[in-house]
Coordinates of C-alpha atoms in Angstrom, one line a residue:
M222 CA 40.1 5.2 -36.2
N223 CA 41.4 5.0 -32.6
T224 CA 38.6 5.9 -30.2
G225 CA 40.7 5.4 -27.0
K226 CA 38.6 2.3 -26.0
K227 CA 40.0 -1.1 -25.3
K228 CA 39.7 -3.8 -27.9
I229 CA 37.3 -6.6 -27.1
S230 CA 40.2 -9.1 -27.1
R231 CA 42.0 -7.1 -24.4
S232 CA 38.8 -6.6 -22.4
F233 CA 38.1 -10.4 -22.7
Q234 CA 41.7 -11.1 -21.6
N235 CA 41.4 -8.8 -18.6
W236 CA 38.0 -10.2 -17.6
L237 CA 39.1 -13.8 -18.1
F238 CA 42.2 -13.1 -16.0
L239 CA 40.1 -11.5 -13.3
L240 CA 37.6 -14.4 -13.3
V241 CA 40.3 -17.0 -13.1
V242 CA 42.1 -15.1 -10.3
T243 CA 38.8 -14.6 -8.5
A244 CA 37.9 -18.3 -8.8
F245 CA 41.4 -19.2 -7.6
L246 CA 41.2 -16.9 -4.6
M247 CA 37.7 -18.0 -3.7
T248 CA 38.6 -21.6 -4.0
T249 CA 41.7 -21.1 -1.9
A250 CA 39.8 -19.0 0.7
F251 CA 37.1 -21.6 0.9
L252 CA 39.6 -24.4 1.3
W253 CA 41.5 -22.3 3.9
L254 CA 38.3 -21.6 5.9
F255 CA 37.1 -25.2 5.6
Q256 CA 40.5 -26.7 6.7
T257 CA 40.8 -24.1 9.5
K258 CA 37.3 -25.1 10.8
L259 CA 38.2 -28.7 10.5
A260 CA 41.5 -28.2 12.3
K261 CA 39.7 -26.3 15.2
E262 CA 37.1 -29.0 15.4
N263 CA 39.8 -31.7 15.6
A264 CA 41.5 -29.6 18.3
V265 CA 38.3 -29.3 20.3
R266 CA 37.7 -33.0 20.1
L267 CA 41.2 -33.7 21.2
L268 CA 41.0 -31.2 24.1
E269 CA 37.6 -32.5 25.2
L270 CA 38.8 -36.1 25.1
N271 CA 41.9 -35.4 27.3
I272 CA 39.9 -33.3 29.8
A273 CA 37.2 -36.0 30.0
D274 CA 39.9 -38.6 30.9
V275 CA 41.4 -36.5 33.6
R276 CA 38.0 -35.5 35.0
Q277 CA 37.0 -39.1 35.2
D278 CA 40.3 -40.1 36.9
I279 CA 39.9 -37.3 39.5
Q280 CA 36.2 -38.1 40.1
D281 CA 37.0 -41.8 40.5
A282 CA 39.7 -41.0 43.0
S283 CA 37.5 -38.5 44.9
D284 CA 34.5 -40.9 45.0
E285 CA 36.6 -43.7 46.2
N286 CA 38.3 -41.6 49.0
L287 CA 35.0 -40.2 50.3
L288 CA 33.2 -43.5 50.1
S289 CA 36.0 -45.1 52.1
L290 CA 35.6 -42.5 54.8
T291 CA 31.9 -42.9 54.9
E292 CA 32.1 -46.7 55.2
K293 CA 34.4 -46.4 58.1
I294 CA 32.1 -44.0 59.8
A295 CA 29.1 -46.2 59.1
G296 CA 31.0 -49.2 60.6
Q297 CA 31.5 -47.3 63.9
L298 CA 27.8 -46.2 63.9
N299 CA 26.7 -49.8 63.4
G300 CA 28.5 -50.7 66.6
V301 CA 26.6 -48.2 68.9
E302 CA 23.1 -48.6 70.2
I303 CA 22.1 -44.9 70.2
I304 CA 23.4 -42.4 67.7
T305 CA 23.7 -38.9 69.2
D306 CA 24.8 -35.5 67.9
E307 CA 27.8 -35.6 70.2
L308 CA 28.9 -38.9 68.7
L309 CA 28.7 -37.4 65.2
F310 CA 30.8 -34.5 66.3
E311 CA 33.5 -36.8 67.6
L312 CA 33.5 -38.7 64.3
C313 CA 33.8 -35.4 62.4
L314 CA 36.9 -34.6 64.3
Q315 CA 38.3 -38.1 64.1
Y316 CA 37.9 -38.4 60.3
D317 CA 38.3 -34.7 59.6
V318 CA 35.1 -34.4 57.6
T319 CA 32.8 -31.4 57.5
E320 CA 29.3 -32.8 58.0
I321 CA 27.6 -36.1 59.1
N322 CA 23.9 -36.7 59.0
C323 CA 22.0 -39.8 60.0
I324 CA 18.7 -40.5 58.2
D325 CA 16.0 -43.0 59.2
E326 CA 13.9 -45.4 57.1
N327 CA 11.5 -42.5 56.4
G328 CA 14.1 -40.2 54.9
M329 CA 14.1 -37.9 58.0
I330 CA 17.3 -36.7 59.6
F331 CA 17.4 -37.8 63.2
A332 CA 21.0 -36.9 64.1
S333 CA 23.3 -34.3 62.6
T334 CA 26.4 -32.2 63.2
Y335 CA 24.1 -29.3 62.1
P336 CA 21.3 -29.0 64.6
D337 CA 19.2 -27.0 62.0
F338 CA 19.0 -30.2 59.9
F339 CA 17.2 -32.1 62.6
N340 CA 13.9 -33.6 61.3
Y341 CA 14.7 -32.4 57.7
D342 CA 12.9 -34.5 55.1
M343 CA 15.5 -35.6 52.6
R344 CA 12.9 -36.0 49.9
S345 CA 12.1 -32.3 50.0
G346 CA 15.3 -31.1 48.4
H347 CA 16.5 -31.6 44.9
Q348 CA 20.1 -32.6 46.0
S349 CA 19.1 -34.5 49.1
A350 CA 16.4 -36.5 47.3
E351 CA 19.1 -38.2 45.2
F352 CA 20.1 -40.2 48.3
M353 CA 16.7 -41.8 48.5
V354 CA 18.1 -44.6 46.3
L355 CA 19.7 -45.8 49.5
L356 CA 16.2 -46.6 50.9
E357 CA 15.3 -48.3 47.6
G358 CA 18.0 -51.0 47.6
E359 CA 21.3 -49.3 46.7
R360 CA 24.1 -49.9 49.3
D361 CA 26.1 -46.7 48.7
Y362 CA 25.8 -43.5 46.7
V363 CA 28.3 -40.7 45.9
Q364 CA 27.3 -37.2 44.8
P365 CA 29.6 -34.9 42.7
Y366 CA 31.3 -31.9 44.3
Q367 CA 28.9 -29.0 43.8
P368 CA 27.3 -25.9 45.6
V369 CA 25.0 -26.9 48.4
S370 CA 21.3 -26.1 48.0
Y371 CA 21.0 -24.1 51.2
D372 CA 24.0 -21.8 50.5
A373 CA 25.3 -21.5 46.9
S374 CA 28.6 -20.0 48.1
I375 CA 29.6 -23.3 49.8
S376 CA 30.6 -26.3 47.7
R377 CA 30.7 -29.9 49.2
K378 CA 30.9 -33.5 48.1
Y379 CA 28.6 -36.0 49.8
A380 CA 28.5 -39.8 50.1
G381 CA 26.0 -42.1 51.7
V382 CA 26.2 -45.7 53.0
V383 CA 23.3 -47.9 54.3
L384 CA 23.3 -48.6 58.1
E385 CA 22.6 -52.1 59.5
R386 CA 19.8 -50.7 61.7
G387 CA 18.0 -49.2 58.7
G388 CA 18.3 -45.8 57.1
F389 CA 21.7 -44.5 56.1
V390 CA 24.5 -42.1 57.1
Q391 CA 25.5 -39.2 54.9
V392 CA 29.0 -37.7 55.1
G393 CA 30.2 -34.5 53.4
Y394 CA 33.5 -32.7 53.1
G395 CA 34.8 -29.6 51.4
F396 CA 37.5 -29.1 48.9
E397 CA 40.3 -28.7 51.4
R398 CA 39.7 -32.1 53.0
F399 CA 39.5 -34.2 49.8
Q400 CA 42.3 -32.2 48.3
K401 CA 44.5 -33.4 51.2
D402 CA 43.5 -37.0 50.5
I403 CA 43.8 -37.1 46.7
G404 CA 46.2 -34.2 46.2
E405 CA 49.2 -36.5 45.6
F406 CA 47.1 -38.5 43.0
V407 CA 46.0 -35.2 41.2
V408 CA 49.6 -34.0 41.1
G409 CA 50.7 -37.1 39.2
V410 CA 47.7 -37.5 37.0
T411 CA 49.0 -35.1 34.3
R412 CA 52.7 -35.7 34.6
N413 CA 52.9 -38.1 31.6
R414 CA 49.9 -36.8 29.7
H415 CA 50.4 -35.1 26.3
V416 CA 47.7 -33.4 24.2
G417 CA 49.0 -34.2 20.7
E418 CA 52.8 -33.8 20.4
G419 CA 53.3 -30.5 22.2
G420 CA 50.2 -29.9 24.3
C421 CA 49.7 -30.6 28.0
I422 CA 47.1 -30.8 30.8
L423 CA 47.2 -28.3 33.7
I424 CA 45.2 -28.6 36.9
A425 CA 44.5 -25.6 39.3
D426 CA 42.7 -25.4 42.6
E427 CA 40.0 -23.0 43.6
S428 CA 42.6 -20.3 44.3
W429 CA 44.0 -20.7 40.7
N430 CA 47.2 -22.2 42.1
I431 CA 48.7 -24.9 39.9
V432 CA 48.3 -28.4 41.4
S433 CA 49.7 -30.4 38.5
D434 CA 51.9 -29.3 35.6
R435 CA 54.4 -31.4 33.7
N436 CA 56.6 -28.2 33.5
G437 CA 57.1 -28.3 37.3
N438 CA 55.2 -25.1 38.3
E439 CA 53.1 -26.7 41.1
G440 CA 52.2 -24.3 43.8
R441 CA 52.5 -21.2 41.6
N442 CA 49.6 -19.1 40.3
L443 CA 48.1 -20.1 36.9
D444 CA 49.1 -16.8 35.4
V445 CA 52.7 -17.9 35.1
T446 CA 51.7 -20.1 32.3
G447 CA 50.1 -17.2 30.4
I448 CA 46.6 -18.5 30.8
W449 CA 44.0 -16.2 32.3
I450 CA 40.4 -17.4 32.8
D451 CA 37.4 -15.1 33.5
T452 CA 34.6 -17.5 34.5
Q453 CA 32.0 -14.7 34.0
T454 CA 32.7 -14.5 30.3
M455 CA 34.6 -17.7 29.5
F456 CA 32.5 -20.7 30.0
P457 CA 33.6 -24.3 30.6
G458 CA 33.9 -26.4 27.4
E459 CA 34.4 -23.3 25.1
L460 CA 37.5 -23.0 23.0
F461 CA 39.7 -19.9 23.7
T462 CA 43.3 -18.9 22.7
A463 CA 46.2 -17.9 25.0
E464 CA 49.9 -17.6 24.8
V465 CA 51.1 -20.6 27.0
Y466 CA 54.7 -20.7 27.8
G467 CA 55.5 -18.5 24.8
K468 CA 53.4 -20.4 22.3
N469 CA 50.0 -19.4 20.8
C470 CA 47.7 -22.2 21.9
Y471 CA 44.1 -23.4 21.7
C472 CA 42.8 -23.9 25.3
M473 CA 39.7 -25.3 27.0
Y474 CA 38.8 -25.8 30.6
K475 CA 36.3 -27.7 32.7
Q476 CA 35.8 -28.0 36.4
Q477 CA 35.8 -31.2 38.5
E478 CA 35.7 -31.8 42.2
G479 CA 36.8 -28.2 42.9
Y480 CA 39.7 -28.4 40.4
T481 CA 39.9 -26.6 37.1
I482 CA 41.3 -28.8 34.4
I483 CA 42.9 -27.0 31.4
A484 CA 43.9 -28.7 28.2
V485 CA 46.3 -26.9 25.9
I486 CA 47.5 -27.6 22.3
P487 CA 49.7 -25.3 20.2
Q488 CA 47.9 -23.6 17.3
S489 CA 50.7 -24.5 15.0
E490 CA 50.3 -28.2 15.7
A491 CA 46.5 -28.0 15.3
A492 CA 46.8 -26.1 12.0
L493 CA 49.5 -28.5 10.6
S494 CA 47.1 -30.6 8.6
R495 CA 45.4 -27.5 7.3
N496 CA 48.7 -26.0 6.1
V497 CA 49.7 -29.2 4.3
A498 CA 46.3 -29.6 2.6
V499 CA 46.1 -26.0 1.6
G500 CA 49.7 -25.9 0.3
V501 CA 49.3 -29.0 -1.9
T502 CA 45.9 -28.0 -3.2
T503 CA 47.0 -24.4 -4.0
A504 CA 50.0 -25.6 -6.0
M505 CA 47.7 -27.8 -8.0
Q506 CA 45.2 -25.0 -8.5
I507 CA 47.9 -22.6 -9.8
V508 CA 48.8 -25.1 -12.5
V509 CA 45.2 -26.0 -13.4
F510 CA 43.9 -22.4 -13.5
G511 CA 46.9 -21.1 -15.4
A512 CA 46.5 -23.8 -18.1
L513 CA 42.7 -23.1 -18.3
F514 CA 43.4 -19.3 -18.7
I515 CA 45.8 -19.8 -21.6
M516 CA 43.7 -22.3 -23.4
I517 CA 40.4 -20.5 -23.1
Y518 CA 41.9 -17.1 -24.1
V519 CA 43.6 -18.5 -27.2
L520 CA 40.6 -20.5 -28.4
V521 CA 38.0 -17.8 -27.7
K522 CA 40.1 -15.0 -29.2
K523 CA 40.9 -17.0 -32.4
L524 CA 37.5 -18.5 -33.0
V525 CA 35.1 -15.9 -31.5
V526 CA 36.5 -12.6 -30.4
D527 CA 38.0 -11.5 -33.7
N528 CA 34.8 -12.2 -35.6
I529 CA 32.7 -10.6 -32.8
Y530 CA 34.8 -7.5 -33.2
K531 CA 34.0 -7.4 -36.9
I532 CA 30.3 -7.9 -36.3
N533 CA 30.3 -5.3 -33.5
G534 CA 31.5 -2.6 -35.9
S535 CA 28.5 -3.2 -38.2
L536 CA 26.1 -3.4 -35.2
A537 CA 27.4 -0.1 -33.9
A538 CA 26.4 1.5 -37.2
I539 CA 23.0 -0.1 -37.1
T540 CA 22.3 1.0 -33.5
E541 CA 23.2 4.5 -34.5
G542 CA 20.3 4.4 -36.9
K543 CA 22.1 3.5 -40.0
L544 CA 19.7 0.7 -41.0
D545 CA 21.2 0.4 -44.5
T546 CA 24.4 -1.1 -43.0
V547 CA 25.1 -4.7 -44.2
V548 CA 26.8 -7.2 -41.9
D549 CA 29.2 -9.4 -43.9
V550 CA 31.4 -11.7 -41.6
R551 CA 31.7 -15.2 -43.2
S552 CA 34.8 -16.8 -41.8
H553 CA 32.8 -19.6 -40.2
E554 CA 29.4 -21.1 -41.0
E555 CA 27.9 -19.8 -37.7
F556 CA 29.1 -16.2 -38.3
A557 CA 27.8 -16.3 -41.8
A558 CA 24.4 -17.4 -40.5
L559 CA 24.5 -14.7 -37.9
S560 CA 25.3 -12.1 -40.5
D561 CA 22.4 -13.2 -42.6
D562 CA 20.1 -13.2 -39.6
I563 CA 21.1 -9.7 -38.6
N564 CA 20.6 -8.4 -42.1
S565 CA 17.2 -10.1 -42.3
T566 CA 16.2 -8.8 -38.9
V567 CA 17.2 -5.2 -39.9
D568 CA 15.2 -5.5 -43.1
T569 CA 12.2 -6.7 -41.2
L570 CA 12.6 -4.1 -38.5
K571 CA 12.6 -1.3 -41.2
R572 CA 9.5 -2.7 -42.7
Y573 CA 7.7 -3.0 -39.3
I574 CA 8.7 0.5 -38.3
S575 CA 7.3 1.9 -41.5
D576 CA 4.1 -0.1 -41.1
A577 CA 3.7 0.7 -37.4
E578 CA 4.2 4.4 -38.0
A579 CA 1.5 4.5 -40.7
R580 CA -0.9 2.3 -38.6
I581 CA -0.4 4.3 -35.4
D582 CA -0.9 7.6 -37.3
A583 CA -4.1 6.3 -38.8
E584 CA -5.4 4.8 -35.5
L585 CA -4.7 7.9 -33.5
A586 CA -6.4 10.1 -36.1
F587 CA -9.4 7.8 -36.0
A588 CA -9.4 7.8 -32.2
K589 CA -9.2 11.6 -32.2
A590 CA -12.1 11.8 -34.5
I591 CA -14.1 9.5 -32.4
Q592 CA -13.3 11.4 -29.2
H593 CA -14.2 14.8 -30.6
S594 CA -17.4 13.4 -32.2
A595 CA -18.5 12.3 -28.7
L596 CA -18.3 15.9 -27.5
P597 CA -20.8 18.6 -28.4
S598 CA -19.3 20.5 -31.3
V599 CA -22.2 22.5 -32.9
F600 CA -22.6 26.0 -31.5
P601 CA -24.9 27.5 -30.5
P602 CA -26.2 24.0 -29.4
F603 CA -29.8 25.2 -28.6
P604 CA -30.6 28.1 -30.9
N605 CA -34.2 28.2 -29.7
R606 CA -33.3 28.8 -26.1
K607 CA -32.6 32.5 -25.5
E608 CA -32.1 32.3 -21.7
F609 CA -28.5 31.2 -21.9
D610 CA -25.7 30.6 -24.3
I611 CA -22.9 28.0 -23.9
R612 CA -19.6 27.4 -25.7
A613 CA -16.7 24.9 -25.1
C614 CA -13.5 23.8 -26.7
M615 CA -10.8 21.2 -26.1
H616 CA -7.1 21.2 -27.3
T617 CA -5.4 17.9 -26.6
A618 CA -1.7 17.6 -25.8
K619 CA -1.5 14.3 -27.8
E620 CA -3.7 13.0 -30.6
V621 CA -6.2 11.9 -28.0
G622 CA -6.6 13.1 -24.4
G623 CA -8.4 12.7 -21.1
D624 CA -10.2 16.0 -20.8
F625 CA -13.8 16.3 -21.7
Y626 CA -16.9 18.6 -21.4
D627 CA -20.6 17.9 -21.9
F628 CA -24.0 19.6 -21.6
Y629 CA -27.6 18.5 -22.1
F630 CA -31.1 19.1 -20.8
V631 CA -32.3 16.8 -18.1
D632 CA -35.7 18.3 -18.2
E633 CA -37.4 21.3 -19.9
N634 CA -35.9 24.0 -17.7
T635 CA -32.7 22.3 -16.3
L636 CA -29.4 22.3 -18.3
A637 CA -26.7 19.9 -17.0
F638 CA -23.2 21.0 -17.9
L639 CA -19.8 19.8 -16.7
I640 CA -16.0 19.7 -17.3
A641 CA -13.7 16.9 -16.4
D642 CA -10.0 15.9 -16.4
V643 CA -8.9 12.3 -16.4
S644 CA -5.5 11.3 -15.0
G645 CA -2.9 10.5 -17.6
K646 CA -2.9 11.1 -21.3
G647 CA -3.3 9.2 -24.6
I648 CA -5.4 6.2 -25.4
P649 CA -5.9 4.9 -21.8
A650 CA -7.1 8.3 -20.6
A651 CA -9.4 8.6 -23.7
M652 CA -11.1 5.3 -22.9
F653 CA -11.5 6.1 -19.3
M654 CA -13.0 9.5 -20.3
M655 CA -15.6 7.9 -22.5
T656 CA -16.7 5.6 -19.7
A657 CA -16.9 8.5 -17.2
K658 CA -18.8 10.7 -19.7
T659 CA -21.4 8.0 -20.4
L660 CA -22.0 7.2 -16.7
L661 CA -22.4 10.9 -15.8
K662 CA -24.9 11.5 -18.6
S663 CA -26.8 8.3 -17.8
Y664 CA -27.2 9.1 -14.1
A665 CA -28.1 12.7 -14.8
E666 CA -30.8 11.9 -17.3
S667 CA -32.3 9.4 -14.9
G668 CA -33.4 12.3 -12.7
M669 CA -30.7 12.2 -10.0
G670 CA -29.5 15.4 -8.3
V671 CA -26.0 16.6 -9.2
A672 CA -24.4 15.3 -6.0
E673 CA -26.0 11.9 -6.3
V674 CA -24.8 11.7 -10.0
L675 CA -21.2 12.1 -8.8
T676 CA -21.7 9.6 -5.9
Q677 CA -23.1 6.9 -8.1
A678 CA -20.6 7.5 -10.9
N679 CA -17.7 7.3 -8.4
N680 CA -18.9 3.9 -7.1
K681 CA -19.2 2.6 -10.6
L682 CA -15.8 3.8 -11.7
C683 CA -14.2 2.3 -8.6
E684 CA -15.2 -1.2 -9.8
S685 CA -12.4 -3.1 -11.5
N686 CA -10.2 0.1 -11.6
D687 CA -7.0 -2.0 -11.8
A688 CA -5.2 0.8 -13.7
G689 CA -5.7 3.2 -10.7
M690 CA -7.0 6.0 -12.9
F691 CA -9.2 8.8 -11.6
V692 CA -11.1 11.8 -13.0
T693 CA -11.8 15.3 -11.6
V694 CA -15.3 16.7 -12.4
W695 CA -17.1 20.0 -11.8
M696 CA -20.8 19.5 -12.7
G697 CA -23.7 21.9 -12.5
Y698 CA -27.5 22.1 -13.1
L699 CA -28.7 25.5 -14.5
N700 CA -32.3 26.4 -13.7
T701 CA -33.0 28.4 -16.9
K702 CA -35.9 30.2 -15.3
T703 CA -34.2 31.5 -12.1
G704 CA -30.5 31.4 -13.0
E705 CA -29.6 29.3 -10.0
V706 CA -26.9 26.8 -10.5
T707 CA -26.7 23.7 -8.2
Y708 CA -23.3 22.0 -8.5
A709 CA -21.0 19.5 -7.0
N710 CA -17.2 19.3 -7.3
A711 CA -15.1 16.1 -7.4
G712 CA -11.6 17.5 -6.9
H713 CA -11.7 19.9 -9.9
N714 CA -10.5 23.5 -10.2
P715 CA -13.1 26.0 -9.0
P716 CA -14.6 28.0 -11.9
F717 CA -14.7 31.8 -12.3
I718 CA -17.8 33.9 -12.6
R719 CA -17.6 37.2 -14.5
H720 CA -20.4 39.5 -13.5
A721 CA -22.1 41.9 -15.8
D722 CA -20.1 44.8 -14.3
G723 CA -16.9 43.2 -15.4
S724 CA -15.7 42.0 -12.0
V725 CA -14.4 38.4 -11.8
D726 CA -14.8 36.1 -8.7
V727 CA -13.8 32.5 -8.0
V728 CA -16.7 30.2 -7.3
R729 CA -15.2 28.5 -4.2
S730 CA -16.6 25.6 -2.3
R731 CA -15.2 22.6 -0.5
P732 CA -14.3 20.0 -3.2
G733 CA -14.9 16.3 -2.8
L734 CA -12.5 13.5 -3.6
V735 CA -11.8 12.7 -7.3
L736 CA -14.0 10.1 -9.0
A737 CA -12.7 6.5 -8.9
G738 CA -10.5 7.4 -5.9
M739 CA -12.4 5.6 -3.2
E740 CA -15.8 3.9 -3.0
G741 CA -18.5 5.2 -0.7
I742 CA -17.7 8.9 -1.0
R743 CA -20.7 11.2 -0.7
Y744 CA -20.6 14.5 -2.6
R745 CA -22.0 17.8 -1.4
T746 CA -24.5 20.0 -3.3
N747 CA -23.6 23.7 -3.6
T748 CA -25.4 26.6 -5.3
V749 CA -24.5 29.8 -7.1
Q750 CA -26.9 32.4 -8.4
L751 CA -26.3 33.8 -11.9
K752 CA -27.8 37.2 -12.7
A753 CA -28.5 38.7 -16.1
G754 CA -25.2 39.0 -18.0
D755 CA -23.2 36.8 -15.7
L756 CA -20.7 34.5 -17.3
L757 CA -19.6 31.2 -15.7
Y758 CA -16.1 30.0 -16.9
L759 CA -15.0 26.4 -16.3
Y760 CA -11.5 25.1 -17.2
T761 CA -9.1 22.2 -16.7
D762 CA -5.6 22.5 -15.1
G763 CA -4.1 22.5 -18.6
V764 CA -4.9 26.3 -18.6
T765 CA -3.4 27.3 -15.3
E766 CA -0.5 24.8 -15.4
A767 CA 0.6 25.8 -18.9
T768 CA 4.4 26.2 -18.6
D769 CA 6.8 28.5 -20.5
A770 CA 10.4 27.7 -21.4
E771 CA 11.6 28.9 -18.0
N772 CA 9.2 26.6 -16.2
N773 CA 6.9 29.4 -15.1
L774 CA 3.1 28.5 -14.7
F775 CA 0.3 30.5 -16.4
G776 CA -1.5 30.5 -13.0
E777 CA -5.0 31.5 -11.8
A778 CA -4.1 35.1 -11.3
R779 CA -3.2 35.6 -15.0
L780 CA -6.3 33.7 -16.0
Q781 CA -8.5 36.0 -13.9
A782 CA -6.8 39.0 -15.4
V783 CA -7.6 37.7 -18.9
L784 CA -11.3 37.2 -18.0
Q785 CA -11.5 40.8 -16.6
Q786 CA -10.4 42.2 -20.0
K787 CA -13.1 43.9 -22.2
M788 CA -14.2 41.3 -24.7
S789 CA -16.2 41.8 -27.9
G790 CA -18.3 39.4 -29.9
D791 CA -20.1 36.3 -28.7
I792 CA -19.3 34.0 -25.8
Q793 CA -16.8 32.0 -28.0
T794 CA -14.5 35.0 -27.7
V795 CA -13.8 34.1 -24.1
C796 CA -12.4 30.7 -24.9
T797 CA -10.6 32.0 -27.9
Q798 CA -8.9 34.8 -26.1
V799 CA -7.8 32.7 -23.1
K800 CA -6.3 30.1 -25.5
E801 CA -4.4 32.9 -27.4
D802 CA -3.1 34.4 -24.2
V803 CA -1.9 30.9 -23.0
D804 CA -0.1 30.4 -26.4
R805 CA 1.6 33.7 -26.1
F806 CA 2.7 32.9 -22.6
V807 CA 4.2 29.5 -23.3
G808 CA 5.8 30.6 -26.6
E809 CA 7.8 27.7 -28.1
A810 CA 7.4 25.4 -25.1
P811 CA 5.5 22.2 -25.9
Q812 CA 2.0 21.6 -24.6
F813 CA 2.2 19.0 -21.9
D814 CA -1.5 18.9 -20.9
D815 CA -4.9 19.0 -22.5
I816 CA -6.5 22.5 -22.5
T817 CA -10.3 22.4 -22.1
M818 CA -12.7 25.3 -21.4
L819 CA -16.5 25.8 -21.1
A820 CA -18.2 29.2 -20.9
L821 CA -21.9 29.8 -20.0
T822 CA -23.8 33.1 -20.0
Y823 CA -27.1 33.7 -18.5
A824 CA -29.8 36.0 -19.9
P825 CA -33.3 35.8 -18.5
A826 CA -36.2 36.1 -20.9
G827 CA -36.7 39.7 -22.1
E828 CA -33.0 40.7 -21.3
E829 CA -30.2 41.0 -23.8
R830 CA -27.2 38.7 -23.6
V831 CA -23.8 40.2 -23.0

C-alpha cells in the first residue's frame, strides 16, 4: 500500500548524499580558510620583513648624517674657550640645523639656541634623559625622529657628542633638513626592491608626496598609486587592502624618520599557494568522497536497509498497539536474533502490562481504603453531644487525593475542626496529607491555640520539603458552651455561614501563607460567633472550581445560592445537595480536583437544631 512516504533506502541515500556533500564542503571550506589565513600570514611576514629592511637603511643613513653634523659642530666648539648663545646661533646657520644645546657635566644646559632651555636639567625629561649616557662613558648617541616632549606637534631628530672640556653638545634638526641630506639616498633605496615577484616598496614624506617609487612617480601625491591611508583608523603594522596601479593588493605601512614606508604585494600572488593547495586537495576529495558514497550506500542498502525496512513494517504494527504481531526477518543471523529479541520483548511487555495494571489497581484501592479510614466516617460522631452536629464528605478526583478534613475534642468543651487541600493529586498528595493531618492533630491536642498549631505545623512541614508541596488549611476551635469559633486560615477558601433566618454570609478574614510555603510564618487568630441554628460550611476549591464542558467554573456565587435554598433533613443534606448541584453543573465533564466539604451546626443546650 502506497502511503506517499519515501522508502528508507531513498531516505538513506538522500541523507548519505547530504552528509557526504556537507563533509566535502566543510572540509573544503576549512582548507580554504586555513590556506587563506596562512597566505595572509605569509604576506604579512614578507611585508614586515621588507619594511624593516628599508626602515633600517633609512635610519642608518639618517643617524650617520646627523651624527656627522654633530661631530663637526663639536669640533668647532672644542676650539673655543667660551661657548655663547651667539656662537651657537652662528653654527645653526652655518650647518643649517634647527637647534643646538650645550650641557655641562651635571646635565644642565648652559648654552642654547633656545633661551628658554637655559639651566634646564636634562635628567628631568623622559626624552632628554636618554642623553645622560654621554655623561656615563658613551662618546655619541643618536635619538630617533619623534615628536618633542615640549610640543607634540613638532617632530625632530637629536644627536649628541661628548665635548673635550666635559659635558656634551646636543644637535637637532627637523624633517626638511635631513630630507635634504638623505633625500637622494631615500629615492634610490627602493628602486631595485621587490616584494615577492610583483610587489614593491613606496616611500612618502610627511605631505604624502612620493619620495621613492620604482614606477617613477616621485614628487606626485600618494593617491596616484591608489593607496589612501587614514592614520586615525589605519594603524602602522596593520594589514589593509587597496587597488595599487590597478591590482588588488595587500598593503602595510610604517613610519621612520618622518617618512612613511609602504610595502605592497598583489593579492593574487599572496593567494597563489592557497589556490594550488585547495585545487589539488579538492580534486582528491571529490574522488575519495564519491567512492565512499557509492560503497557505503550499496553495502548498507543490501545488508541493512532492506531488512530494516521489513522489520520496520512489523514494528509499526506493534507500536500501533497490535502486540500480537510477530517479527520474522531471518536473512542473516543478526536479524534473526533481533526478530527473536523483539518477539520476546513484546511477550514480556504484555505480561508486565497485565501484571502492572492488576498491581496498580490493587495498590490504589488499598491506598484509598487507608486514606478514607484515616478520616472520620461515622456520623453523628458524638451522639451524646447535643450542642452541635457535624458532617463531612470527600470525593477524590483519582483513587487517592490530597484533600482532607478532621475534627476532635481538644478538651471537654472545645471541638477542633478543619478542612485542608494539599497541592497536587495522587499518591504524593495523599502521603503529604497524612503527614499534615497527623501534625495538626498532635499540636492541637497538646493544648496549643489554633494559630500556634498552624505556625508549628508550617515549620515542621517546611523541613526537608524537597518536593515543594504545600497545603491550604482552615482550622477552627468551637466553644460548645458559647458558640464562639476561634480560627486561623493558611491560604484556604473562606467558609460560608448560613444563619438561622436563611441568609448566607462569607466568613472573611485575612488569610496567611499556605503551610510548607516558608518557615517562620506567624498565623493570626480570628473569631466568629455562632448563634442557635447557624450552620458553618467549609469546602475545598474542588467545589468552586468544578468546570463544565465549556470551561465555565461553578463559582462562589452559585455555591452561595445553593446554601440559601431551603433544605430539609439533617445536616448531611447540605453536603449531599451541594455535590448533586455540582454534578448537574459539570455534566459529562471529568472531575479534575478533589471535592471535600464539612458542615457544622450549632444548637445551645435547650434549643432545637435546625
